[in-house]
């Protein structure tokens, strides 16, 4: 009967029916005997109800403080101290809250709830005082402990928060050092959902930490990483080609013979993945080639795409001219050059002949 009452109160609290939850919990006292586990659940639900009401925070803290913890297990005691820390934090008693969180984590070192709650507390402290990274360092340590101990998908929220904290590191690198100091189990399979963020982090201040995580994924789950890594590498190569002429002109005087450019982190990952799984990467590359070959647009589709792009460009230029009050609505040189480029890229045949017939007379373009 006690289990039914606790379960009903739990569901009522989740639906926001706090009064129903509290009134149903009082019925437990009418039972002749209550097990320790049911008494613990009753007190926890009662405290969480008070936690949702700012005006009753002190009442909830009194319920926890006046509870005799002698008969509870270490895990239950740790959860009580964690709840106590949450109440103290909401009452702005930060030092007492930190001490309560620390006590809860020390009572049960393998409790992911205690580590997660302590991490959220430190995270909030860091957000209130962002220049000081002490809270971020402590939060990362707690989040990584919680993620290593818990085997549930909800740990992804801790990992996502960890990446954000790494991006807020200072010049001393204390936050990244806290991440490197963690030597426990790392749930690699939960990092898979954050592969795009990790690839973007290769160009950030925490690139070394992102590279370490991606290497773990590459060794254990190569299929989950290969396509995203391949796309990101191609985009990086395109950006570097566009930046190379300007970079060479600006650094020509400073460059010296024999100095090599550092290899980007994203270029180091792909060879390592191929070395670890040669046959698998060969099969995936063959699949990509087949997809590109079979989904390649026919000439009619290609010319439709190019003409549509020309039309959109022309309409945009016309709108800009009209909005700026210009009376000269002649064809802009950029549109002319784009049209010439399209005409030269077309293969010989009926399509190119028709294109030249339609657009060849524009400013006497030499198609």
JSON list of N, CA and C in Angstrom, two decimals, residues 277-350:
[
{"chain": "A", "resi": 277, "resn": "UNK", "atom": "N", "xyz": [40.86, 0.88, -39.52]},
{"chain": "A", "resi": 277, "resn": "UNK", "atom": "CA", "xyz": [39.81, 0.08, -40.17]},
{"chain": "A", "resi": 277, "resn": "UNK", "atom": "C", "xyz": [39.94, 0.21, -41.69]},
{"chain": "A", "resi": 278, "resn": "UNK", "atom": "N", "xyz": [40.94, -0.42, -42.29]},
{"chain": "A", "resi": 278, "resn": "UNK", "atom": "CA", "xyz": [41.16, -0.22, -43.73]},
{"chain": "A", "resi": 278, "resn": "UNK", "atom": "C", "xyz": [40.05, -0.78, -44.61]},
{"chain": "A", "resi": 279, "resn": "UNK", "atom": "N", "xyz": [39.59, -1.99, -44.32]},
{"chain": "A", "resi": 279, "resn": "UNK", "atom": "CA", "xyz": [38.55, -2.59, -45.17]},
{"chain": "A", "resi": 279, "resn": "UNK", "atom": "C", "xyz": [37.22, -1.87, -45.03]},
{"chain": "A", "resi": 280, "resn": "UNK", "atom": "N", "xyz": [36.90, -1.46, -43.82]},
{"chain": "A", "resi": 280, "resn": "UNK", "atom": "CA", "xyz": [35.63, -0.77, -43.59]},
{"chain": "A", "resi": 280, "resn": "UNK", "atom": "C", "xyz": [35.61, 0.58, -44.30]},
{"chain": "A", "resi": 281, "resn": "UNK", "atom": "N", "xyz": [36.69, 1.34, -44.20]},
{"chain": "A", "resi": 281, "resn": "UNK", "atom": "CA", "xyz": [36.73, 2.64, -44.87]},
{"chain": "A", "resi": 281, "resn": "UNK", "atom": "C", "xyz": [36.70, 2.48, -46.39]},
{"chain": "A", "resi": 282, "resn": "UNK", "atom": "N", "xyz": [37.33, 1.43, -46.89]},
{"chain": "A", "resi": 282, "resn": "UNK", "atom": "CA", "xyz": [37.28, 1.19, -48.33]},
{"chain": "A", "resi": 282, "resn": "UNK", "atom": "C", "xyz": [35.86, 0.89, -48.78]},
{"chain": "A", "resi": 283, "resn": "UNK", "atom": "N", "xyz": [35.13, 0.12, -48.00]},
{"chain": "A", "resi": 283, "resn": "UNK", "atom": "CA", "xyz": [33.74, -0.19, -48.34]},
{"chain": "A", "resi": 283, "resn": "UNK", "atom": "C", "xyz": [32.87, 1.06, -48.29]},
{"chain": "A", "resi": 284, "resn": "UNK", "atom": "N", "xyz": [33.05, 1.91, -47.28]},
{"chain": "A", "resi": 284, "resn": "UNK", "atom": "CA", "xyz": [32.25, 3.12, -47.17]},
{"chain": "A", "resi": 284, "resn": "UNK", "atom": "C", "xyz": [32.59, 4.10, -48.28]},
{"chain": "A", "resi": 285, "resn": "UNK", "atom": "N", "xyz": [33.85, 4.17, -48.67]},
{"chain": "A", "resi": 285, "resn": "UNK", "atom": "CA", "xyz": [34.22, 5.05, -49.77]},
{"chain": "A", "resi": 285, "resn": "UNK", "atom": "C", "xyz": [33.62, 4.56, -51.09]},
{"chain": "A", "resi": 286, "resn": "UNK", "atom": "N", "xyz": [33.57, 3.24, -51.27]},
{"chain": "A", "resi": 286, "resn": "UNK", "atom": "CA", "xyz": [32.94, 2.69, -52.47]},
{"chain": "A", "resi": 286, "resn": "UNK", "atom": "C", "xyz": [31.44, 3.00, -52.48]},
{"chain": "A", "resi": 287, "resn": "UNK", "atom": "N", "xyz": [30.80, 2.97, -51.32]},
{"chain": "A", "resi": 287, "resn": "UNK", "atom": "CA", "xyz": [29.39, 3.33, -51.24]},
{"chain": "A", "resi": 287, "resn": "UNK", "atom": "C", "xyz": [29.17, 4.80, -51.62]},
{"chain": "A", "resi": 288, "resn": "UNK", "atom": "N", "xyz": [30.07, 5.66, -51.18]},
{"chain": "A", "resi": 288, "resn": "UNK", "atom": "CA", "xyz": [29.94, 7.08, -51.53]},
{"chain": "A", "resi": 288, "resn": "UNK", "atom": "C", "xyz": [30.09, 7.28, -53.03]},
{"chain": "A", "resi": 289, "resn": "UNK", "atom": "N", "xyz": [31.05, 6.58, -53.63]},
{"chain": "A", "resi": 289, "resn": "UNK", "atom": "CA", "xyz": [31.25, 6.70, -55.08]},
{"chain": "A", "resi": 289, "resn": "UNK", "atom": "C", "xyz": [30.01, 6.23, -55.84]},
{"chain": "A", "resi": 290, "resn": "UNK", "atom": "N", "xyz": [29.40, 5.17, -55.37]},
{"chain": "A", "resi": 290, "resn": "UNK", "atom": "CA", "xyz": [28.19, 4.67, -56.02]},
{"chain": "A", "resi": 290, "resn": "UNK", "atom": "C", "xyz": [27.03, 5.67, -55.88]},
{"chain": "A", "resi": 291, "resn": "UNK", "atom": "N", "xyz": [26.92, 6.27, -54.71]},
{"chain": "A", "resi": 291, "resn": "UNK", "atom": "CA", "xyz": [25.85, 7.25, -54.50]},
{"chain": "A", "resi": 291, "resn": "UNK", "atom": "C", "xyz": [26.06, 8.46, -55.40]},
{"chain": "A", "resi": 292, "resn": "UNK", "atom": "N", "xyz": [27.31, 8.95, -55.47]},
{"chain": "A", "resi": 292, "resn": "UNK", "atom": "CA", "xyz": [27.60, 10.12, -56.32]},
{"chain": "A", "resi": 292, "resn": "UNK", "atom": "C", "xyz": [27.35, 9.80, -57.78]},
{"chain": "A", "resi": 293, "resn": "UNK", "atom": "N", "xyz": [27.73, 8.58, -58.21]},
{"chain": "A", "resi": 293, "resn": "UNK", "atom": "CA", "xyz": [27.56, 8.20, -59.61]},
{"chain": "A", "resi": 293, "resn": "UNK", "atom": "C", "xyz": [26.09, 8.05, -59.99]},
{"chain": "A", "resi": 294, "resn": "UNK", "atom": "N", "xyz": [25.33, 7.41, -59.12]},
{"chain": "A", "resi": 294, "resn": "UNK", "atom": "CA", "xyz": [23.93, 7.12, -59.46]},
{"chain": "A", "resi": 294, "resn": "UNK", "atom": "C", "xyz": [23.03, 8.34, -59.25]},
{"chain": "A", "resi": 295, "resn": "UNK", "atom": "N", "xyz": [23.41, 9.24, -58.38]},
{"chain": "A", "resi": 295, "resn": "UNK", "atom": "CA", "xyz": [22.59, 10.42, -58.13]},
{"chain": "A", "resi": 295, "resn": "UNK", "atom": "C", "xyz": [23.11, 11.66, -58.86]},
{"chain": "A", "resi": 296, "resn": "UNK", "atom": "N", "xyz": [24.03, 11.48, -59.78]},
{"chain": "A", "resi": 296, "resn": "UNK", "atom": "CA", "xyz": [24.54, 12.61, -60.55]},
{"chain": "A", "resi": 296, "resn": "UNK", "atom": "C", "xyz": [23.44, 13.14, -61.46]},
{"chain": "A", "resi": 297, "resn": "UNK", "atom": "N", "xyz": [23.20, 14.44, -61.46]},
{"chain": "A", "resi": 297, "resn": "UNK", "atom": "CA", "xyz": [22.10, 14.97, -62.28]},
{"chain": "A", "resi": 297, "resn": "UNK", "atom": "C", "xyz": [22.40, 14.85, -63.77]},
{"chain": "A", "resi": 298, "resn": "UNK", "atom": "N", "xyz": [21.35, 14.65, -64.53]},
{"chain": "A", "resi": 298, "resn": "UNK", "atom": "CA", "xyz": [21.49, 14.59, -65.99]},
{"chain": "A", "resi": 298, "resn": "UNK", "atom": "C", "xyz": [21.70, 16.01, -66.53]},
{"chain": "A", "resi": 299, "resn": "UNK", "atom": "N", "xyz": [22.10, 16.16, -67.80]},
{"chain": "A", "resi": 299, "resn": "UNK", "atom": "CA", "xyz": [22.34, 17.52, -68.34]},
{"chain": "A", "resi": 299, "resn": "UNK", "atom": "C", "xyz": [21.13, 18.44, -68.24]},
{"chain": "A", "resi": 300, "resn": "UNK", "atom": "N", "xyz": [19.90, 17.89, -68.45]},
{"chain": "A", "resi": 300, "resn": "UNK", "atom": "CA", "xyz": [18.72, 18.74, -68.35]},
{"chain": "A", "resi": 300, "resn": "UNK", "atom": "C", "xyz": [18.54, 19.30, -66.94]},
{"chain": "A", "resi": 301, "resn": "UNK", "atom": "N", "xyz": [18.77, 18.45, -65.92]},
{"chain": "A", "resi": 301, "resn": "UNK", "atom": "CA", "xyz": [18.65, 18.91, -64.54]},
{"chain": "A", "resi": 301, "resn": "UNK", "atom": "C", "xyz": [19.73, 19.92, -64.19]},
{"chain": "A", "resi": 302, "resn": "UNK", "atom": "N", "xyz": [20.92, 19.70, -64.74]},
{"chain": "A", "resi": 302, "resn": "UNK", "atom": "CA", "xyz": [22.02, 20.61, -64.46]},
{"chain": "A", "resi": 302, "resn": "UNK", "atom": "C", "xyz": [21.77, 21.99, -65.05]},
{"chain": "A", "resi": 303, "resn": "UNK", "atom": "N", "xyz": [21.30, 22.04, -66.30]},
{"chain": "A", "resi": 303, "resn": "UNK", "atom": "CA", "xyz": [21.04, 23.34, -66.92]},
{"chain": "A", "resi": 303, "resn": "UNK", "atom": "C", "xyz": [19.87, 24.03, -66.24]},
{"chain": "A", "resi": 304, "resn": "UNK", "atom": "N", "xyz": [18.89, 23.26, -65.77]},
{"chain": "A", "resi": 304, "resn": "UNK", "atom": "CA", "xyz": [17.77, 23.87, -65.03]},
{"chain": "A", "resi": 304, "resn": "UNK", "atom": "C", "xyz": [18.28, 24.52, -63.74]},
{"chain": "A", "resi": 305, "resn": "UNK", "atom": "N", "xyz": [19.17, 23.84, -63.06]},
{"chain": "A", "resi": 305, "resn": "UNK", "atom": "CA", "xyz": [19.71, 24.41, -61.82]},
{"chain": "A", "resi": 305, "resn": "UNK", "atom": "C", "xyz": [20.49, 25.69, -62.10]},
{"chain": "A", "resi": 306, "resn": "UNK", "atom": "N", "xyz": [21.30, 25.69, -63.16]},
{"chain": "A", "resi": 306, "resn": "UNK", "atom": "CA", "xyz": [22.12, 26.86, -63.47]},
{"chain": "A", "resi": 306, "resn": "UNK", "atom": "C", "xyz": [21.25, 28.05, -63.91]},
{"chain": "A", "resi": 307, "resn": "UNK", "atom": "N", "xyz": [20.25, 27.78, -64.75]},
{"chain": "A", "resi": 307, "resn": "UNK", "atom": "CA", "xyz": [19.37, 28.87, -65.20]},
{"chain": "A", "resi": 307, "resn": "UNK", "atom": "C", "xyz": [18.57, 29.42, -64.02]},
{"chain": "A", "resi": 308, "resn": "UNK", "atom": "N", "xyz": [18.14, 28.54, -63.14]},
{"chain": "A", "resi": 308, "resn": "UNK", "atom": "CA", "xyz": [17.41, 29.00, -61.95]},
{"chain": "A", "resi": 308, "resn": "UNK", "atom": "C", "xyz": [18.31, 29.88, -61.08]},
{"chain": "A", "resi": 309, "resn": "UNK", "atom": "N", "xyz": [19.58, 29.53, -60.96]},
{"chain": "A", "resi": 309, "resn": "UNK", "atom": "CA", "xyz": [20.51, 30.36, -60.18]},
{"chain": "A", "resi": 309, "resn": "UNK", "atom": "C", "xyz": [20.71, 31.72, -60.85]},
{"chain": "A", "resi": 310, "resn": "UNK", "atom": "N", "xyz": [20.80, 31.73, -62.18]},
{"chain": "A", "resi": 310, "resn": "UNK", "atom": "CA", "xyz": [20.93, 33.00, -62.90]},
{"chain": "A", "resi": 310, "resn": "UNK", "atom": "C", "xyz": [19.69, 33.88, -62.71]},
{"chain": "A", "resi": 311, "resn": "UNK", "atom": "N", "xyz": [18.54, 33.27, -62.77]},
{"chain": "A", "resi": 311, "resn": "UNK", "atom": "CA", "xyz": [17.30, 34.02, -62.57]},
{"chain": "A", "resi": 311, "resn": "UNK", "atom": "C", "xyz": [17.23, 34.61, -61.17]},
{"chain": "A", "resi": 312, "resn": "UNK", "atom": "N", "xyz": [17.58, 33.83, -60.16]},
{"chain": "A", "resi": 312, "resn": "UNK", "atom": "CA", "xyz": [17.55, 34.33, -58.79]},
{"chain": "A", "resi": 312, "resn": "UNK", "atom": "C", "xyz": [18.54, 35.47, -58.61]},
{"chain": "A", "resi": 313, "resn": "UNK", "atom": "N", "xyz": [19.72, 35.34, -59.21]},
{"chain": "A", "resi": 313, "resn": "UNK", "atom": "CA", "xyz": [20.72, 36.40, -59.11]},
{"chain": "A", "resi": 313, "resn": "UNK", "atom": "C", "xyz": [20.22, 37.68, -59.79]},
{"chain": "A", "resi": 314, "resn": "UNK", "atom": "N", "xyz": [19.61, 37.53, -60.98]},
{"chain": "A", "resi": 314, "resn": "UNK", "atom": "CA", "xyz": [19.10, 38.69, -61.68]},
{"chain": "A", "resi": 314, "resn": "UNK", "atom": "C", "xyz": [17.99, 39.40, -60.92]},
{"chain": "A", "resi": 315, "resn": "UNK", "atom": "N", "xyz": [17.08, 38.62, -60.35]},
{"chain": "A", "resi": 315, "resn": "UNK", "atom": "CA", "xyz": [15.99, 39.22, -59.57]},
{"chain": "A", "resi": 315, "resn": "UNK", "atom": "C", "xyz": [16.52, 39.92, -58.33]},
{"chain": "A", "resi": 316, "resn": "UNK", "atom": "N", "xyz": [17.53, 39.36, -57.71]},
{"chain": "A", "resi": 316, "resn": "UNK", "atom": "CA", "xyz": [18.11, 40.01, -56.53]},
{"chain": "A", "resi": 316, "resn": "UNK", "atom": "C", "xyz": [18.77, 41.33, -56.91]},
{"chain": "A", "resi": 317, "resn": "UNK", "atom": "N", "xyz": [19.52, 41.33, -58.01]},
{"chain": "A", "resi": 317, "resn": "UNK", "atom": "CA", "xyz": [20.16, 42.57, -58.45]},
{"chain": "A", "resi": 317, "resn": "UNK", "atom": "C", "xyz": [19.11, 43.62, -58.83]},
{"chain": "A", "resi": 318, "resn": "UNK", "atom": "N", "xyz": [18.02, 43.19, -59.48]},
{"chain": "A", "resi": 318, "resn": "UNK", "atom": "CA", "xyz": [16.96, 44.13, -59.84]},
{"chain": "A", "resi": 318, "resn": "UNK", "atom": "C", "xyz": [16.30, 44.72, -58.60]},
{"chain": "A", "resi": 319, "resn": "UNK", "atom": "N", "xyz": [16.08, 43.90, -57.60]},
{"chain": "A", "resi": 319, "resn": "UNK", "atom": "CA", "xyz": [15.46, 44.39, -56.37]},
{"chain": "A", "resi": 319, "resn": "UNK", "atom": "C", "xyz": [16.37, 45.41, -55.69]},
{"chain": "A", "resi": 320, "resn": "UNK", "atom": "N", "xyz": [17.67, 45.18, -55.69]},
{"chain": "A", "resi": 320, "resn": "UNK", "atom": "CA", "xyz": [18.60, 46.12, -55.08]},
{"chain": "A", "resi": 320, "resn": "UNK", "atom": "C", "xyz": [18.60, 47.45, -55.84]},
{"chain": "A", "resi": 321, "resn": "UNK", "atom": "N", "xyz": [18.57, 47.38, -57.19]},
{"chain": "A", "resi": 321, "resn": "UNK", "atom": "CA", "xyz": [18.54, 48.61, -57.97]},
{"chain": "A", "resi": 321, "resn": "UNK", "atom": "C", "xyz": [17.28, 49.42, -57.69]},
{"chain": "A", "resi": 322, "resn": "UNK", "atom": "N", "xyz": [16.15, 48.75, -57.64]},
{"chain": "A", "resi": 322, "resn": "UNK", "atom": "CA", "xyz": [14.88, 49.46, -57.41]},
{"chain": "A", "resi": 322, "resn": "UNK", "atom": "C", "xyz": [14.84, 50.04, -56.01]},
{"chain": "A", "resi": 323, "resn": "UNK", "atom": "N", "xyz": [15.29, 49.27, -55.01]},
{"chain": "A", "resi": 323, "resn": "UNK", "atom": "CA", "xyz": [15.25, 49.76, -53.63]},
{"chain": "A", "resi": 323, "resn": "UNK", "atom": "C", "xyz": [16.19, 50.94, -53.42]},
{"chain": "A", "resi": 324, "resn": "UNK", "atom": "N", "xyz": [17.28, 51.00, -54.18]},
{"chain": "A", "resi": 324, "resn": "UNK", "atom": "CA", "xyz": [18.23, 52.11, -54.07]},
{"chain": "A", "resi": 324, "resn": "UNK", "atom": "C", "xyz": [17.85, 53.30, -54.95]},
{"chain": "A", "resi": 325, "resn": "UNK", "atom": "N", "xyz": [16.77, 53.17, -55.71]},
{"chain": "A", "resi": 325, "resn": "UNK", "atom": "CA", "xyz": [16.30, 54.28, -56.53]},
{"chain": "A", "resi": 325, "resn": "UNK", "atom": "C", "xyz": [17.09, 54.51, -57.80]},
{"chain": "A", "resi": 326, "resn": "UNK", "atom": "N", "xyz": [17.81, 53.50, -58.27]},
{"chain": "A", "resi": 326, "resn": "UNK", "atom": "CA", "xyz": [18.58, 53.65, -59.51]},
{"chain": "A", "resi": 326, "resn": "UNK", "atom": "C", "xyz": [17.66, 53.50, -60.71]},
{"chain": "A", "resi": 327, "resn": "UNK", "atom": "N", "xyz": [17.88, 54.37, -61.68]},
{"chain": "A", "resi": 327, "resn": "UNK", "atom": "CA", "xyz": [17.05, 54.32, -62.90]},
{"chain": "A", "resi": 327, "resn": "UNK", "atom": "C", "xyz": [17.65, 53.44, -63.97]},
{"chain": "A", "resi": 328, "resn": "UNK", "atom": "N", "xyz": [18.95, 53.18, -63.89]},
{"chain": "A", "resi": 328, "resn": "UNK", "atom": "CA", "xyz": [19.60, 52.33, -64.88]},
{"chain": "A", "resi": 328, "resn": "UNK", "atom": "C", "xyz": [19.37, 50.87, -64.52]},
{"chain": "A", "resi": 329, "resn": "UNK", "atom": "N", "xyz": [18.53, 50.21, -65.27]},
{"chain": "A", "resi": 329, "resn": "UNK", "atom": "CA", "xyz": [18.21, 48.81, -65.01]},
{"chain": "A", "resi": 329, "resn": "UNK", "atom": "C", "xyz": [18.92, 47.88, -65.99]},
{"chain": "A", "resi": 330, "resn": "UNK", "atom": "N", "xyz": [20.04, 48.32, -66.50]},
{"chain": "A", "resi": 330, "resn": "UNK", "atom": "CA", "xyz": [20.80, 47.48, -67.42]},
{"chain": "A", "resi": 330, "resn": "UNK", "atom": "C", "xyz": [21.39, 46.27, -66.73]},
{"chain": "A", "resi": 331, "resn": "UNK", "atom": "N", "xyz": [21.84, 45.33, -67.52]},
{"chain": "A", "resi": 331, "resn": "UNK", "atom": "CA", "xyz": [22.38, 44.09, -66.98]},
{"chain": "A", "resi": 331, "resn": "UNK", "atom": "C", "xyz": [23.73, 44.37, -66.33]},
{"chain": "A", "resi": 332, "resn": "UNK", "atom": "N", "xyz": [23.92, 43.82, -65.15]},
{"chain": "A", "resi": 332, "resn": "UNK", "atom": "CA", "xyz": [25.16, 44.03, -64.41]},
{"chain": "A", "resi": 332, "resn": "UNK", "atom": "C", "xyz": [26.24, 43.10, -64.97]},
{"chain": "A", "resi": 333, "resn": "UNK", "atom": "N", "xyz": [27.48, 43.59, -64.89]},
{"chain": "A", "resi": 333, "resn": "UNK", "atom": "CA", "xyz": [28.60, 42.82, -65.43]},
{"chain": "A", "resi": 333, "resn": "UNK", "atom": "C", "xyz": [28.74, 41.46, -64.76]},
{"chain": "A", "resi": 334, "resn": "UNK", "atom": "N", "xyz": [28.43, 41.39, -63.45]},
{"chain": "A", "resi": 334, "resn": "UNK", "atom": "CA", "xyz": [28.57, 40.11, -62.75]},
{"chain": "A", "resi": 334, "resn": "UNK", "atom": "C", "xyz": [27.61, 39.07, -63.32]},
{"chain": "A", "resi": 335, "resn": "UNK", "atom": "N", "xyz": [26.38, 39.51, -63.67]},
{"chain": "A", "resi": 335, "resn": "UNK", "atom": "CA", "xyz": [25.42, 38.57, -64.26]},
{"chain": "A", "resi": 335, "resn": "UNK", "atom": "C", "xyz": [25.89, 38.13, -65.64]},
{"chain": "A", "resi": 336, "resn": "UNK", "atom": "N", "xyz": [26.48, 39.07, -66.39]},
{"chain": "A", "resi": 336, "resn": "UNK", "atom": "CA", "xyz": [26.98, 38.72, -67.71]},
{"chain": "A", "resi": 336, "resn": "UNK", "atom": "C", "xyz": [28.09, 37.68, -67.61]},
{"chain": "A", "resi": 337, "resn": "UNK", "atom": "N", "xyz": [29.02, 37.90, -66.68]},
{"chain": "A", "resi": 337, "resn": "UNK", "atom": "CA", "xyz": [30.12, 36.94, -66.53]},
{"chain": "A", "resi": 337, "resn": "UNK", "atom": "C", "xyz": [29.62, 35.59, -66.05]},
{"chain": "A", "resi": 338, "resn": "UNK", "atom": "N", "xyz": [28.64, 35.58, -65.17]},
{"chain": "A", "resi": 338, "resn": "UNK", "atom": "CA", "xyz": [28.08, 34.29, -64.71]},
{"chain": "A", "resi": 338, "resn": "UNK", "atom": "C", "xyz": [27.40, 33.56, -65.86]},
{"chain": "A", "resi": 339, "resn": "UNK", "atom": "N", "xyz": [26.70, 34.31, -66.70]},
{"chain": "A", "resi": 339, "resn": "UNK", "atom": "CA", "xyz": [26.05, 33.67, -67.85]},
{"chain": "A", "resi": 339, "resn": "UNK", "atom": "C", "xyz": [27.07, 33.09, -68.82]},
{"chain": "A", "resi": 340, "resn": "UNK", "atom": "N", "xyz": [28.15, 33.84, -69.06]},
{"chain": "A", "resi": 340, "resn": "UNK", "atom": "CA", "xyz": [29.23, 33.32, -69.91]},
{"chain": "A", "resi": 340, "resn": "UNK", "atom": "C", "xyz": [29.83, 32.05, -69.32]},
{"chain": "A", "resi": 341, "resn": "UNK", "atom": "N", "xyz": [30.03, 32.05, -67.99]},
{"chain": "A", "resi": 341, "resn": "UNK", "atom": "CA", "xyz": [30.62, 30.88, -67.34]},
{"chain": "A", "resi": 341, "resn": "UNK", "atom": "C", "xyz": [29.71, 29.67, -67.47]},
{"chain": "A", "resi": 342, "resn": "UNK", "atom": "N", "xyz": [28.41, 29.88, -67.35]},
{"chain": "A", "resi": 342, "resn": "UNK", "atom": "CA", "xyz": [27.47, 28.78, -67.51]},
{"chain": "A", "resi": 342, "resn": "UNK", "atom": "C", "xyz": [27.49, 28.26, -68.93]},
{"chain": "A", "resi": 343, "resn": "UNK", "atom": "N", "xyz": [27.51, 29.18, -69.90]},
{"chain": "A", "resi": 343, "resn": "UNK", "atom": "CA", "xyz": [27.52, 28.74, -71.29]},
{"chain": "A", "resi": 343, "resn": "UNK", "atom": "C", "xyz": [28.76, 27.96, -71.66]},
{"chain": "A", "resi": 344, "resn": "UNK", "atom": "N", "xyz": [29.91, 28.35, -71.11]},
{"chain": "A", "resi": 344, "resn": "UNK", "atom": "CA", "xyz": [31.14, 27.63, -71.43]},
{"chain": "A", "resi": 344, "resn": "UNK", "atom": "C", "xyz": [31.22, 26.27, -70.75]},
{"chain": "A", "resi": 345, "resn": "UNK", "atom": "N", "xyz": [30.51, 26.12, -69.63]},
{"chain": "A", "resi": 345, "resn": "UNK", "atom": "CA", "xyz": [30.57, 24.84, -68.92]},
{"chain": "A", "resi": 345, "resn": "UNK", "atom": "C", "xyz": [29.63, 23.79, -69.48]},
{"chain": "A", "resi": 346, "resn": "UNK", "atom": "N", "xyz": [28.73, 24.19, -70.37]},
{"chain": "A", "resi": 346, "resn": "UNK", "atom": "CA", "xyz": [27.77, 23.23, -70.91]},
{"chain": "A", "resi": 346, "resn": "UNK", "atom": "C", "xyz": [28.45, 22.31, -71.93]},
{"chain": "A", "resi": 347, "resn": "UNK", "atom": "N", "xyz": [28.06, 21.04, -71.97]},
{"chain": "A", "resi": 347, "resn": "UNK", "atom": "CA", "xyz": [28.61, 20.14, -72.99]},
{"chain": "A", "resi": 347, "resn": "UNK", "atom": "C", "xyz": [28.01, 20.45, -74.36]},
{"chain": "A", "resi": 348, "resn": "UNK", "atom": "N", "xyz": [28.76, 20.12, -75.39]},
{"chain": "A", "resi": 348, "resn": "UNK", "atom": "CA", "xyz": [28.28, 20.37, -76.75]},
{"chain": "A", "resi": 348, "resn": "UNK", "atom": "C", "xyz": [27.06, 19.53, -77.04]},
{"chain": "A", "resi": 349, "resn": "UNK", "atom": "N", "xyz": [26.10, 20.14, -77.72]},
{"chain": "A", "resi": 349, "resn": "UNK", "atom": "CA", "xyz": [24.88, 19.42, -78.05]},
{"chain": "A", "resi": 349, "resn": "UNK", "atom": "C", "xyz": [23.71, 20.37, -78.22]},
{"chain": "A", "resi": 350, "resn": "UNK", "atom": "N", "xyz": [22.53, 19.78, -78.22]},
{"chain": "A", "resi": 350, "resn": "UNK", "atom": "CA", "xyz": [21.33, 20.58, -78.44]},
{"chain": "A", "resi": 350, "resn": "UNK", "atom": "C", "xyz": [21.07, 21.55, -77.31]}
]
